[in-house]
Each structure stands twice: as structure tokens, then as C-alpha cells.
Tab-separated table of C-alpha atoms and ligand atoms in Angstrom:
chain	number	residue	atom	x	y	z
A	15	UNK	CA	-4.799	69.800	61.254
A	16	UNK	CA	-5.904	66.189	61.532
A	17	UNK	CA	-7.133	64.312	58.458
A	18	UNK	CA	-9.673	61.546	59.094
A	19	UNK	CA	-11.017	59.308	56.355
A	20	UNK	CA	-14.747	58.822	56.853
A	21	UNK	CA	-15.427	61.536	59.430
A	22	UNK	CA	-18.949	61.877	58.008
A	23	UNK	CA	-20.387	59.028	60.107
A	24	UNK	CA	-19.714	56.446	62.804
A	25	UNK	CA	-16.387	56.303	64.634
A	26	UNK	CA	-14.738	58.898	62.394
A	27	UNK	CA	-17.511	61.445	63.000
A	28	UNK	CA	-17.414	60.909	66.755
A	29	UNK	CA	-13.615	61.067	66.902
A	30	UNK	CA	-13.741	64.311	64.887
A	31	UNK	CA	-16.277	65.774	67.308
A	32	UNK	CA	-14.208	64.880	70.376
A	33	UNK	CA	-10.966	66.168	68.826
A	34	UNK	CA	-12.691	69.428	67.834
A	35	UNK	CA	-13.840	69.835	71.439
A	36	UNK	CA	-10.111	69.745	72.272
A	37	UNK	CA	-9.485	72.536	69.743
A	38	UNK	CA	-8.200	70.465	66.811
A	39	UNK	CA	-8.951	71.338	63.183
A	40	UNK	CA	-10.394	68.326	61.352
A	41	UNK	CA	-10.564	67.513	57.659
A	42	UNK	CA	-12.797	64.654	56.497
A	43	UNK	CA	-12.079	62.680	53.356
A	44	UNK	CA	-15.514	61.248	52.590
A	45	UNK	CA	-18.181	61.225	49.925
A	46	UNK	CA	-20.849	62.899	52.043
A	47	UNK	CA	-20.514	66.183	53.869
A	48	UNK	CA	-19.531	65.824	57.523
A	49	UNK	CA	-21.023	67.794	60.436
A	50	UNK	CA	-20.593	71.563	60.627
A	51	UNK	CA	-17.121	72.625	61.688
A	52	UNK	CA	-15.359	69.774	59.905
A	53	UNK	CA	-13.675	70.726	56.640
A	54	UNK	CA	-14.735	68.460	53.800
A	55	UNK	CA	-12.495	67.255	51.004
A	56	UNK	CA	-14.986	65.300	48.937
A	57	UNK	CA	-13.270	62.007	48.230
A	58	UNK	CA	-14.318	58.605	46.969
A	59	UNK	CA	-11.804	56.144	48.386
A	60	UNK	CA	-12.920	53.606	45.766
A	61	UNK	CA	-11.411	55.867	43.105
A	62	UNK	CA	-7.580	56.265	42.990
A	63	UNK	CA	-7.842	59.549	41.040
A	64	UNK	CA	-10.113	61.000	43.732
A	65	UNK	CA	-7.528	59.977	46.370
A	66	UNK	CA	-4.784	61.703	44.345
A	67	UNK	CA	-6.850	64.899	44.202
A	68	UNK	CA	-7.347	64.763	47.981
A	69	UNK	CA	-3.586	64.307	48.492
A	70	UNK	CA	-2.912	67.418	46.384
A	71	UNK	CA	-5.426	69.428	48.404
A	72	UNK	CA	-3.875	68.331	51.706
A	73	UNK	CA	-0.343	69.095	50.467
A	74	UNK	CA	-1.489	72.600	49.442
A	75	UNK	CA	-2.295	73.372	53.088
A	76	UNK	CA	0.384	74.982	55.194
A	77	UNK	CA	-0.664	73.907	58.685
A	78	UNK	CA	1.270	70.948	60.084
A	79	UNK	CA	-0.404	67.588	59.557
A	80	UNK	CA	-0.647	66.347	63.150
A	81	UNK	CA	-2.330	63.048	62.353
A	82	UNK	CA	-3.708	61.005	59.487
A	83	UNK	CA	-6.456	58.685	60.724
A	84	UNK	CA	-7.184	55.896	58.255
A	85	UNK	CA	-10.633	55.141	59.614
A	86	UNK	CA	-12.982	54.585	56.646
A	87	UNK	CA	-13.894	50.964	56.127
A	88	UNK	CA	-16.722	48.893	54.728
A	89	UNK	CA	-18.099	45.463	55.558
A	90	UNK	CA	-18.695	42.701	53.075
A	91	UNK	CA	-21.159	39.923	53.687
A	92	UNK	CA	-20.411	37.754	50.647
A	93	UNK	CA	-19.928	34.091	51.586
A	94	UNK	CA	-16.914	32.016	50.517
A	95	UNK	CA	-18.921	30.053	47.930
A	96	UNK	CA	-19.998	33.218	46.130
A	97	UNK	CA	-17.145	35.729	46.243
A	98	UNK	CA	-17.045	38.127	43.310
A	99	UNK	CA	-13.955	39.909	41.921
A	100	UNK	CA	-15.829	43.232	41.975
A	101	UNK	CA	-16.564	42.978	45.701
A	102	UNK	CA	-13.022	41.810	46.516
A	103	UNK	CA	-11.626	44.783	44.595
A	104	UNK	CA	-14.006	47.257	46.286
A	105	UNK	CA	-13.324	46.080	49.829
A	106	UNK	CA	-9.547	45.896	49.391
A	107	UNK	CA	-9.498	49.314	47.719
A	108	UNK	CA	-11.467	51.114	50.458
A	109	UNK	CA	-10.160	49.162	53.474
A	110	UNK	CA	-6.482	48.810	52.530
A	111	UNK	CA	-5.272	50.408	49.280
A	112	UNK	CA	-6.762	53.824	50.061
A	113	UNK	CA	-4.829	54.021	53.344
A	114	UNK	CA	-1.610	52.848	51.667
A	115	UNK	CA	-2.043	55.393	48.842
A	116	UNK	CA	-2.640	58.220	51.315
A	117	UNK	CA	0.469	57.397	53.345
A	118	UNK	CA	2.521	57.036	50.175
A	119	UNK	CA	1.292	60.307	48.649
A	120	UNK	CA	1.750	62.225	51.903
A	121	UNK	CA	5.020	60.558	52.911
A	122	UNK	CA	7.335	63.579	52.641
A	123	UNK	CA	4.846	65.652	54.602
A	124	UNK	CA	4.426	62.901	57.229
A	125	UNK	CA	8.199	62.801	57.736
A	126	UNK	CA	8.522	66.596	57.829
A	127	UNK	CA	5.578	67.154	60.201
A	128	UNK	CA	6.241	64.022	62.291
A	129	UNK	CA	2.639	63.091	61.683
A	130	UNK	CA	0.921	60.330	63.648
A	131	UNK	CA	-0.484	57.661	61.330
A	132	UNK	CA	-3.489	56.015	62.974
A	133	UNK	CA	-4.888	52.879	61.375
A	134	UNK	CA	-8.355	51.757	62.425
A	135	UNK	CA	-8.318	48.008	61.945
A	136	UNK	CA	-10.691	45.638	63.814
A	137	UNK	CA	-10.613	42.635	66.118
A	138	UNK	CA	-11.304	40.851	62.788
A	139	UNK	CA	-7.633	41.582	62.093
A	140	UNK	CA	-6.589	39.934	65.357
A	141	UNK	CA	-8.798	36.858	65.678
A	142	UNK	CA	-9.698	34.798	62.626
A	143	UNK	CA	-13.456	34.496	62.255
A	144	UNK	CA	-15.089	31.783	60.190
A	145	UNK	CA	-17.328	34.148	58.231
A	146	UNK	CA	-16.785	37.607	56.716
A	147	UNK	CA	-13.824	36.247	54.759
A	148	UNK	CA	-13.237	39.315	52.571
A	149	UNK	CA	-13.579	41.825	55.396
A	150	UNK	CA	-11.289	39.785	57.671
A	151	UNK	CA	-8.647	39.421	54.980
A	152	UNK	CA	-8.722	43.173	54.353
A	153	UNK	CA	-8.256	43.823	58.077
A	154	UNK	CA	-5.360	41.344	58.340
A	155	UNK	CA	-3.801	43.196	55.415
A	156	UNK	CA	-4.343	46.472	57.261
A	157	UNK	CA	-2.619	44.969	60.285
A	158	UNK	CA	0.313	43.970	58.063
A	159	UNK	CA	0.453	47.507	56.662
A	160	UNK	CA	0.396	48.929	60.192
A	161	UNK	CA	3.210	46.715	61.446
A	162	UNK	CA	5.271	47.346	58.311
A	163	UNK	CA	4.906	51.109	58.825
A	164	UNK	CA	5.930	50.761	62.469
A	165	UNK	CA	9.178	49.197	61.279
A	166	UNK	CA	9.665	51.776	58.505
A	167	UNK	CA	9.322	54.646	60.992
A	168	UNK	CA	11.385	53.048	63.780
A	169	UNK	CA	13.992	55.568	64.922
A	170	UNK	CA	11.900	58.553	63.744
A	171	UNK	CA	9.324	60.693	65.553
A	172	UNK	CA	6.508	59.412	63.318
A	173	UNK	CA	4.229	57.236	65.459
A	174	UNK	CA	2.061	54.515	63.950
A	175	UNK	CA	-0.935	53.615	66.092
A	176	UNK	CA	-2.801	50.379	65.434
A	177	UNK	CA	-6.382	50.486	66.747
A	178	UNK	CA	-8.311	47.193	66.819
A	179	UNK	CA	-11.893	47.764	68.000
A	180	UNK	CA	-14.526	45.119	68.522
A	181	UNK	CA	-18.183	45.731	67.668
A	182	UNK	CA	-19.479	49.226	68.374
A	183	UNK	CA	-22.753	50.948	67.470
A	184	UNK	CA	-22.657	52.449	63.960
A	185	UNK	CA	-24.421	52.120	60.616
A	186	UNK	CA	-21.795	49.930	58.960
A	187	UNK	CA	-23.615	46.622	59.472
A	188	UNK	CA	-26.882	48.119	58.264
A	189	UNK	CA	-25.130	49.557	55.202
A	190	UNK	CA	-23.782	46.111	54.306
A	191	UNK	CA	-26.825	43.989	55.166
A	192	UNK	CA	-29.817	46.316	55.052
A	193	UNK	CA	-30.781	45.040	58.521
A	194	UNK	CA	-30.702	46.938	61.814
A	195	UNK	CA	-27.962	46.180	64.357
A	196	UNK	CA	-29.088	43.083	66.306
A	197	UNK	CA	-29.124	43.417	70.130
A	198	UNK	CA	-27.715	46.961	70.164
A	199	UNK	CA	-27.274	46.796	73.946
A	200	UNK	CA	-24.461	44.278	73.355
A	201	UNK	CA	-22.411	46.701	71.239
A	202	UNK	CA	-20.029	49.359	72.603
A	203	UNK	CA	-21.203	52.979	72.417
A	204	UNK	CA	-19.356	54.771	69.615
A	205	UNK	CA	-18.586	57.649	72.011
A	206	UNK	CA	-16.647	55.263	74.281
A	207	UNK	CA	-14.718	53.727	71.381
A	208	UNK	CA	-13.826	57.163	69.989
A	209	UNK	CA	-12.647	58.307	73.432
A	210	UNK	CA	-10.343	55.277	73.715
A	211	UNK	CA	-8.855	56.093	70.318
A	212	UNK	CA	-8.489	59.789	71.091
A	213	UNK	CA	-6.690	59.013	74.344
A	214	UNK	CA	-4.304	56.666	72.504
A	215	UNK	CA	-3.460	59.546	70.158
A	216	UNK	CA	-2.906	62.018	72.981
A	217	UNK	CA	-0.150	60.274	74.931
A	218	UNK	CA	3.198	62.081	75.008
A	219	UNK	CA	5.114	61.768	71.741
A	220	UNK	CA	7.656	59.583	73.567
A	221	UNK	CA	4.975	56.858	73.743
A	222	UNK	CA	3.414	54.926	70.850
A	223	UNK	CA	0.300	52.792	71.317
A	224	UNK	CA	1.334	50.231	68.712
A	225	UNK	CA	-1.536	47.783	69.202
A	226	UNK	CA	-4.711	48.706	71.057
A	227	UNK	CA	-7.247	45.881	71.029
A	228	UNK	CA	-10.593	46.760	72.586
A	229	UNK	CA	-13.044	43.890	72.632
A	230	UNK	CA	-16.703	43.958	73.416
A	231	UNK	CA	-17.229	42.567	76.931
A	232	UNK	CA	-19.582	39.696	76.189
B	24	NAP	N1	-18.721	49.304	63.660
B	24	NAP	C1	-18.035	48.301	64.149
B	24	NAP	O1	-18.555	47.469	64.901
B	24	NAP	C2	-16.575	48.151	63.795
B	24	NAP	C3	-15.830	47.180	64.470
B	24	NAP	C4	-14.474	47.057	64.180
B	24	NAP	C5	-13.887	47.877	63.263
B	24	NAP	N2	-14.634	48.806	62.617
B	24	NAP	C6	-13.936	49.673	61.662
B	24	NAP	O2	-14.045	51.012	62.113
B	24	NAP	C7	-13.994	51.896	60.994
B	24	NAP	C8	-15.179	52.846	61.041
B	24	NAP	O3	-16.348	52.059	60.977
B	24	NAP	P1	-17.807	52.611	61.326
B	24	NAP	O4	-18.539	51.486	61.916
B	24	NAP	O5	-17.694	53.895	62.048
B	24	NAP	O6	-18.359	52.830	59.851
B	24	NAP	P2	-19.585	53.710	59.289
B	24	NAP	O7	-20.408	54.255	60.395
B	24	NAP	O8	-20.230	52.855	58.251
B	24	NAP	O9	-18.812	54.920	58.582
B	24	NAP	C9	-17.955	54.635	57.530
B	24	NAP	C10	-17.270	55.900	57.089
B	24	NAP	O10	-16.403	55.524	55.998
B	24	NAP	C11	-16.660	56.363	54.915
B	24	NAP	N3	-16.519	55.669	53.629
B	24	NAP	C12	-17.026	54.467	53.285
B	24	NAP	N4	-16.770	54.231	51.982
B	24	NAP	C13	-16.116	55.321	51.516
B	24	NAP	C14	-15.618	55.693	50.244
B	24	NAP	N5	-15.735	54.913	49.160
B	24	NAP	N6	-15.018	56.897	50.116
B	24	NAP	C15	-14.903	57.729	51.183
B	24	NAP	N7	-15.337	57.431	52.412
B	24	NAP	C16	-15.956	56.237	52.561
B	24	NAP	C17	-18.088	56.832	55.066
B	24	NAP	O11	-18.215	58.109	54.448
B	24	NAP	P3	-19.133	58.421	53.162
B	24	NAP	O12	-20.205	57.378	53.095
B	24	NAP	O13	-19.592	59.805	53.421
B	24	NAP	O14	-18.179	58.361	52.005
B	24	NAP	C18	-18.253	56.938	56.575
B	24	NAP	O15	-17.871	58.209	57.048
B	24	NAP	C19	-13.963	51.000	59.759
B	24	NAP	O16	-12.643	50.831	59.318
B	24	NAP	C20	-14.527	49.675	60.271
B	24	NAP	O17	-14.074	48.573	59.513
B	24	NAP	C21	-15.959	48.955	62.853
């Protein structure tokens, strides 16, 4: 089984679809129900107790945990002169703390099953952008978490894949701003981005894609 946070929409949903086509069993940790065929563990990643419940439900399953894909993430559009503690807390909780809590709670199982941990970061965690301060900081933290895990699991069969996509077509911008995606033709198709991630996960276990940066070709 492969656990994906946020397989109810966007990149997570498309990755789930493509992995299911390859015969994988997918579990989505999300608030809304994912597409048919994906098992749903209803989870609110903003809520630590909901994450703990999800961990218990995963640990109760006997199938090996092949991969944990920390995909769920939210944008913030607050500007530097008007940051609020509530928004900072929300973004850091969903984009960083939730992934760290999942890895921590599942650690024994990850070691036993030699699970792949896949962190979906962003090019915002590679190049510093002048705006989107809170989102960028959360993604740089996610990059730090990814690189720390790579060191922690050095010498083991647990792979830690860092995926750093540029802009692709999804609803995340619209969710954060209420506006449609501007110039959609300039954004990567989500199917292509999901395929790149799936392929990175499917290399032989002797290979780890530590850092995969895929930029939009502008
Ligand atoms: N789109 C881009 O251009 C882009 C570029 C670079 C990186 N990324 C990153 O790629 C990842 C996926 O983004 P996307 O564009 O595919 O996003 P999306 O279409 O907005 O989907 C986000 C997913 O995260 C889940 N999620 C959000 N808040 C949650 C919460 N509190 N609890 C549980 N699940 C939650 C949503 O599920 P529910 O609403 O059902 O809970 C949904 O399935 C994110 O980490 C994002 O930062 C995106």
C-alpha cells in the first residue's frame, strides 16, 4: 500500500490514479473523499489529533507500506506587512509539521517495511522568491526536513525522495486567491508532473532520486 496525503485533488489525485493503473493500492489522507478505488482515511492535517488517528489506522493495516507521499500543501498569499500568527500556524502545520508527524508516528513501520518517503516540496524551496513569504519558508523547511531524513536513513534501505515541482495546473492557486489560474497554457499539465514523480519512485531500490527539480519551461 502507498499512503498519499491529499490524493483527493491535484497532483496527489493524479499520482494515485497513475499508481493504481500500475496495480498499487492507494490510501488518501484528506478531508474530502478521493476518487473511487482510493481508500480514504478522513484526515485533517491541520489537526494533530486527526493525524494521530490516521497513524493508528495505517499501523493497524498488515500490508507493507511501500511509500508515504507527503504531498498535501496549501498556498498562502498574505504579504509581509500583514502576516498573521493564525495563517503562519496553519501553513506550517499543513505543509511541514503534518509530514514530520506522519514520519515520526510511522517510523518503526517505515524502517521495518523499508518504505520510500516522498516529500513534495516546490521550486519555492529551491529559489527564493520575493513574494509568498510564508509558503516559501514552509517549503524551505520541507527541504530541510527532506535532507535531514536523507542523512538519518543513510546506510538503510529507506529512500527519501525530494520532489521540487514548478507551477502545474491544479486548484491550489484558486483555493488561496479565489481567482482562476492565469495563462493556464503556461503551466505544466498535472498528468506530466505526476508521471515524473511516479517514475522517480519506480527506479530500482539501489537508486534514490534525492532532489528532482522540474521547472516550468518559460
Ligand atoms: N500547483 C502547483 O503549481 C504547485 C507547484 C509546486 C509545488 N506544489 C505542491 O504540490 C503539492 C500538491 O499541490 P496541488 O497543486 O496538487 O494542490 P491541490 O490541487 O490544491 O490539492 C491539495 C491537496 O491537499 C489536501 N489538503 C489540503 N489541506 C489539507 C488538510 N488540512 N488536511 C488534509 N488534506 C489537505 C487537499 O485535500 P482535501 O481538501 O480533501 O483535504 C488536496 O487533496 C503541494 O504540496 C503544493 O505545495 C504545487
